[in-house]
Amino acid sequence: MAEPEAAKPPNGKRRTGQTKAGDEYLLDRELADLPPELRWREWMLRVEAVIFAAAEPVRRETLARVVGKDCSIDLLIDDLHAELRDRPYEIVFVAGGWQHRTRSRFAVPIRASQAATRGGAPALSDFEAMVLTAIAYFQPITRGDLSKIFGKEVSRDTIASLRHANFLASGPRSPTPGAPYTYVTTKHFLSAFGMQTLRDLPDIEALEDAGLLSRKGMHGDSKVSQINVEEEYSDNL
């Protein structure tokens, strides 16, 4: 069944997002022909659609491309939060942008359904998870330094697995002999584990008390390291 032709506004201009074959994609951001309440509603729907479709958290400047220049992204997001209050999913701010997430209380029924899901953190072995944790706290860090932390070799395969999951990126070369590569976490790491920045990592003292991680043999303060990484390698983070 053929779809009806989209209605045109009174001024004869094409409605938002409509194009003809071969046309450059144009978007009416201001929607001046709409009354204020319908204009706001259209902006809300656009923002939600972009966030829903995106594979990674959507930054403010990306959302600004689909709304009017004087539109408040924060107020739009507030209205979306209110609208989704009774839904099993929500819009959360992680890794410097907004993303659709299922509410945590529905995690058990989702797992019980055994349905294939998108996004989230891939399954890691216990040792891979521990290595990733160490990199998150002590980055930028070399594979050799990781081996010292765990008292056994951290293999290239372990690093490759974490890189394949898009949790790691290459950091600066170490100033130690041989100038080995260092590793840092990525924005995807923050997104997968629901963090806005590295400052959201649990307090390292708690992990040390639990015997899960140790700063023994490491130089410097881990919190200072996290801040420096975020400032210097923001393209990867």
CSV table of C-alpha atoms in Angstrom, one decimal:
chain,number,residue,atom,x,y,z
A,1,MET,CA,0.0,0.0,0.0
A,2,ALA,CA,1.5,3.3,-1.0
A,3,GLU,CA,2.1,5.8,1.7
A,4,PRO,CA,0.3,9.2,1.4
A,5,GLU,CA,2.4,12.1,0.2
A,6,ALA,CA,3.7,14.1,3.2
A,7,ALA,CA,1.8,17.3,3.8
A,8,LYS,CA,3.6,20.5,2.9
A,9,PRO,CA,3.6,23.7,5.1
A,10,PRO,CA,1.6,26.7,3.9
A,11,ASN,CA,4.7,28.5,2.7
A,12,GLY,CA,5.4,25.7,0.2
A,13,LYS,CA,8.7,24.7,1.7
A,14,ARG,CA,9.5,21.0,2.2
A,15,ARG,CA,8.9,19.8,5.7
A,16,THR,CA,11.8,18.9,7.9
A,17,GLY,CA,14.2,16.3,6.6
A,18,GLN,CA,12.4,15.7,3.3
A,19,THR,CA,14.6,15.4,0.3
A,20,LYS,CA,14.4,14.4,-3.4
A,21,ALA,CA,16.7,12.0,-5.0
A,22,GLY,CA,20.1,13.6,-5.6
A,23,ASP,CA,19.4,16.5,-3.3
A,24,GLU,CA,21.8,17.5,-0.5
A,25,TYR,CA,20.2,16.6,2.8
A,26,LEU,CA,18.8,19.8,4.3
A,27,LEU,CA,17.0,20.1,7.7
A,28,ASP,CA,14.8,22.9,8.9
A,29,ARG,CA,16.1,23.3,12.4
A,30,GLU,CA,14.2,26.4,13.4
A,31,LEU,CA,10.7,25.1,12.4
A,32,ALA,CA,9.4,28.7,12.3
A,33,ASP,CA,6.2,27.7,10.6
A,34,LEU,CA,5.1,25.6,13.6
A,35,PRO,CA,3.4,26.9,16.7
A,36,PRO,CA,5.7,26.8,19.8
A,37,GLU,CA,4.2,23.7,21.4
A,38,LEU,CA,4.5,21.7,18.2
A,39,ARG,CA,8.0,23.0,17.5
A,40,TRP,CA,9.1,21.9,21.0
A,41,ARG,CA,7.5,18.5,20.5
A,42,GLU,CA,9.2,18.0,17.2
A,43,TRP,CA,12.6,18.9,18.7
A,44,MET,CA,12.0,16.4,21.5
A,45,LEU,CA,11.2,13.6,19.1
A,46,ARG,CA,14.3,14.4,17.0
A,47,VAL,CA,16.6,14.4,20.0
A,48,GLU,CA,15.1,11.1,21.2
A,49,ALA,CA,15.4,9.5,17.8
A,50,VAL,CA,19.1,10.5,17.4
A,51,ILE,CA,19.9,9.1,20.9
A,52,PHE,CA,18.0,5.9,20.2
A,53,ALA,CA,19.6,5.3,16.9
A,54,ALA,CA,23.2,6.1,17.9
A,55,ALA,CA,25.7,3.3,18.7
A,56,GLU,CA,27.5,5.5,21.3
A,57,PRO,CA,26.5,8.2,23.7
A,58,VAL,CA,25.5,11.4,21.8
A,59,ARG,CA,27.2,14.6,22.7
A,60,ARG,CA,25.5,18.0,23.0
A,61,GLU,CA,27.0,19.4,19.8
A,62,THR,CA,25.6,16.5,17.9
A,63,LEU,CA,22.1,17.0,19.2
A,64,ALA,CA,22.4,20.8,18.5
A,65,ARG,CA,22.5,20.0,14.8
A,66,VAL,CA,18.8,18.9,14.7
A,67,VAL,CA,17.2,21.6,16.8
A,68,GLY,CA,16.9,25.4,16.7
A,69,LYS,CA,19.8,27.6,17.6
A,70,ASP,CA,18.1,28.9,20.7
A,71,CYS,CA,16.7,25.5,21.9
A,72,SER,CA,17.9,24.3,25.3
A,73,ILE,CA,19.1,20.7,25.0
A,74,ASP,CA,19.0,20.4,28.8
A,75,LEU,CA,15.3,21.3,29.0
A,76,LEU,CA,14.5,19.0,26.2
A,77,ILE,CA,16.3,16.1,28.0
A,78,ASP,CA,14.4,17.0,31.2
A,79,ASP,CA,11.1,16.7,29.3
A,80,LEU,CA,12.2,13.4,27.9
A,81,HIS,CA,13.1,12.1,31.3
A,82,ALA,CA,9.6,13.0,32.5
A,83,GLU,CA,8.0,11.4,29.6
A,84,LEU,CA,9.9,8.1,30.0
A,85,ARG,CA,9.5,8.0,33.8
A,86,ASP,CA,7.1,5.0,33.6
A,87,ARG,CA,8.9,3.2,30.8
A,88,PRO,CA,11.4,0.3,31.3
A,89,TYR,CA,14.1,2.4,29.6
A,90,GLU,CA,15.6,5.9,30.2
A,91,ILE,CA,18.0,8.4,28.8
A,92,VAL,CA,21.2,8.6,30.9
A,93,PHE,CA,24.3,10.7,30.6
A,94,VAL,CA,27.5,8.6,30.3
A,95,ALA,CA,30.9,9.1,28.7
A,96,GLY,CA,30.2,12.7,27.8
A,97,GLY,CA,26.9,12.1,26.0
A,98,TRP,CA,23.3,10.8,26.3
A,99,GLN,CA,22.3,7.2,25.7
A,100,HIS,CA,19.2,5.1,25.9
A,101,ARG,CA,19.5,2.4,28.6
A,102,THR,CA,17.2,-0.2,30.0
A,103,ARG,CA,16.5,0.5,33.6
A,104,SER,CA,18.6,-1.7,35.9
A,105,ARG,CA,15.6,-3.3,37.6
A,106,PHE,CA,14.7,-5.1,34.3
A,107,ALA,CA,18.2,-6.7,34.0
A,108,VAL,CA,17.0,-10.0,35.4
A,109,PRO,CA,14.0,-10.5,33.2
A,110,ILE,CA,16.0,-9.5,30.1
A,111,ARG,CA,18.7,-12.1,31.0
A,112,ALA,CA,16.0,-14.7,31.7
A,113,SER,CA,14.5,-14.1,28.2
A,114,GLN,CA,17.9,-15.0,26.6
A,115,ALA,CA,17.1,-12.5,23.9
A,116,ALA,CA,20.1,-11.1,22.0
A,117,THR,CA,20.7,-7.6,23.2
A,118,ARG,CA,22.7,-4.7,21.8
A,119,GLY,CA,25.4,-2.6,23.5
A,120,GLY,CA,26.5,-3.1,27.0
A,121,ALA,CA,29.8,-4.7,28.2
A,122,PRO,CA,30.9,-8.0,26.5
A,123,ALA,CA,31.6,-10.9,28.7
A,124,LEU,CA,35.2,-10.9,30.1
A,125,SER,CA,37.1,-13.6,31.9
A,126,ASP,CA,37.9,-12.8,35.5
A,127,PHE,CA,41.6,-12.1,34.6
A,128,GLU,CA,40.6,-9.8,31.7
A,129,ALA,CA,38.3,-7.9,34.0
A,130,MET,CA,41.1,-7.5,36.6
A,131,VAL,CA,43.6,-6.3,33.9
A,132,LEU,CA,41.1,-3.8,32.6
A,133,THR,CA,40.5,-2.6,36.2
A,134,ALA,CA,44.2,-2.1,36.7
A,135,ILE,CA,44.6,-0.2,33.4
A,136,ALA,CA,41.6,2.1,34.3
A,137,TYR,CA,43.3,3.1,37.6
A,138,PHE,CA,46.9,3.2,36.6
A,139,GLN,CA,46.8,4.4,33.0
A,140,PRO,CA,48.8,5.1,31.0
A,141,ILE,CA,50.5,1.8,31.8
A,142,THR,CA,52.6,-0.7,29.9
A,143,ARG,CA,52.1,-4.4,29.6
A,144,GLY,CA,55.3,-5.0,31.6
A,145,ASP,CA,53.9,-2.9,34.5
A,146,LEU,CA,50.7,-4.8,34.4
A,147,SER,CA,52.7,-8.0,34.7
A,148,LYS,CA,54.4,-6.6,37.8
A,149,ILE,CA,51.0,-5.9,39.4
A,150,PHE,CA,49.7,-9.4,38.9
A,151,GLY,CA,53.0,-11.2,39.5
A,152,LYS,CA,52.7,-13.1,36.2
A,153,GLU,CA,52.8,-12.2,32.5
A,154,VAL,CA,49.9,-10.3,31.0
A,155,SER,CA,49.8,-11.7,27.5
A,156,ARG,CA,49.4,-9.9,24.3
A,157,ASP,CA,46.3,-12.0,23.7
A,158,THR,CA,44.7,-10.5,26.9
A,159,ILE,CA,45.5,-7.0,25.7
A,160,ALA,CA,44.2,-7.8,22.2
A,161,SER,CA,41.0,-9.1,23.6
A,162,LEU,CA,40.4,-5.9,25.5
A,163,ARG,CA,41.3,-3.8,22.5
A,164,HIS,CA,38.9,-5.9,20.3
A,165,ALA,CA,36.1,-5.1,22.8
A,166,ASN,CA,37.0,-1.4,22.3
A,167,PHE,CA,37.9,-0.9,25.9
A,168,LEU,CA,41.6,0.0,25.3
A,169,ALA,CA,43.5,2.4,23.0
A,170,SER,CA,47.2,3.1,22.7
A,171,GLY,CA,48.6,5.7,25.0
A,172,PRO,CA,52.0,7.5,24.8
A,173,ARG,CA,55.3,5.6,24.5
A,174,SER,CA,56.8,4.9,27.9
A,175,PRO,CA,60.0,6.7,28.7
A,176,THR,CA,61.5,3.4,30.0
A,177,PRO,CA,64.1,1.5,27.9
A,178,GLY,CA,62.7,0.2,24.7
A,179,ALA,CA,59.9,2.8,24.8
A,180,PRO,CA,57.1,0.3,25.0
A,181,TYR,CA,53.5,1.2,24.3
A,182,THR,CA,51.2,2.2,27.1
A,183,TYR,CA,47.5,1.6,27.2
A,184,VAL,CA,44.5,3.8,28.2
A,185,THR,CA,40.8,3.2,28.4
A,186,THR,CA,38.3,4.6,25.8
A,187,LYS,CA,35.0,6.4,25.8
A,188,HIS,CA,33.4,3.0,25.1
A,189,PHE,CA,34.8,1.7,28.4
A,190,LEU,CA,33.0,4.6,30.2
A,191,SER,CA,29.8,4.0,28.3
A,192,ALA,CA,29.8,0.2,28.8
A,193,PHE,CA,30.2,0.6,32.5
A,194,GLY,CA,27.9,3.5,33.0
A,195,MET,CA,30.4,6.2,34.0
A,196,GLN,CA,30.6,9.8,32.9
A,197,THR,CA,34.4,10.2,33.6
A,198,LEU,CA,37.2,8.2,35.2
A,199,ARG,CA,36.5,10.1,38.4
A,200,ASP,CA,33.5,7.8,38.7
A,201,LEU,CA,35.7,4.8,39.3
A,202,PRO,CA,35.2,3.3,42.8
A,203,ASP,CA,37.7,4.4,45.4
A,204,ILE,CA,40.8,2.4,45.0
A,205,GLU,CA,41.3,2.0,48.7
A,206,ALA,CA,38.1,-0.2,48.8
A,207,LEU,CA,39.6,-2.4,46.1
A,208,GLU,CA,42.9,-2.7,48.0
A,209,ASP,CA,41.0,-3.6,51.2
A,210,ALA,CA,39.2,-6.4,49.3
A,211,GLY,CA,42.5,-7.6,47.9
A,212,LEU,CA,41.5,-7.0,44.3
A,213,LEU,CA,44.1,-4.5,43.4
A,214,SER,CA,47.3,-3.1,44.8
A,215,ARG,CA,49.4,0.0,44.1
A,216,LYS,CA,52.5,-1.7,45.4
A,217,GLY,CA,55.4,-0.9,43.0
A,218,MET,CA,53.4,1.7,41.2
A,219,HIS,CA,54.6,5.4,41.2
A,220,GLY,CA,52.5,8.4,41.6
A,221,ASP,CA,48.9,9.0,42.7
A,222,SER,CA,46.3,7.1,40.7
A,223,LYS,CA,43.7,9.9,40.9
A,224,VAL,CA,46.2,12.4,39.5
A,225,SER,CA,47.0,9.9,36.7
A,226,GLN,CA,43.2,9.6,35.8
A,227,ILE,CA,42.8,13.4,35.6
A,228,ASN,CA,45.9,13.7,33.4
A,229,VAL,CA,44.7,11.0,31.1
A,230,GLU,CA,41.3,12.6,30.6
A,231,GLU,CA,42.9,16.0,29.8
A,232,GLU,CA,45.7,14.7,27.5
A,233,TYR,CA,44.0,11.8,25.6
A,234,SER,CA,40.4,13.1,25.4
A,235,ASP,CA,40.1,12.0,21.8
A,236,ASN,CA,40.5,8.4,22.9
A,237,LEU,CA,38.6,8.8,26.1
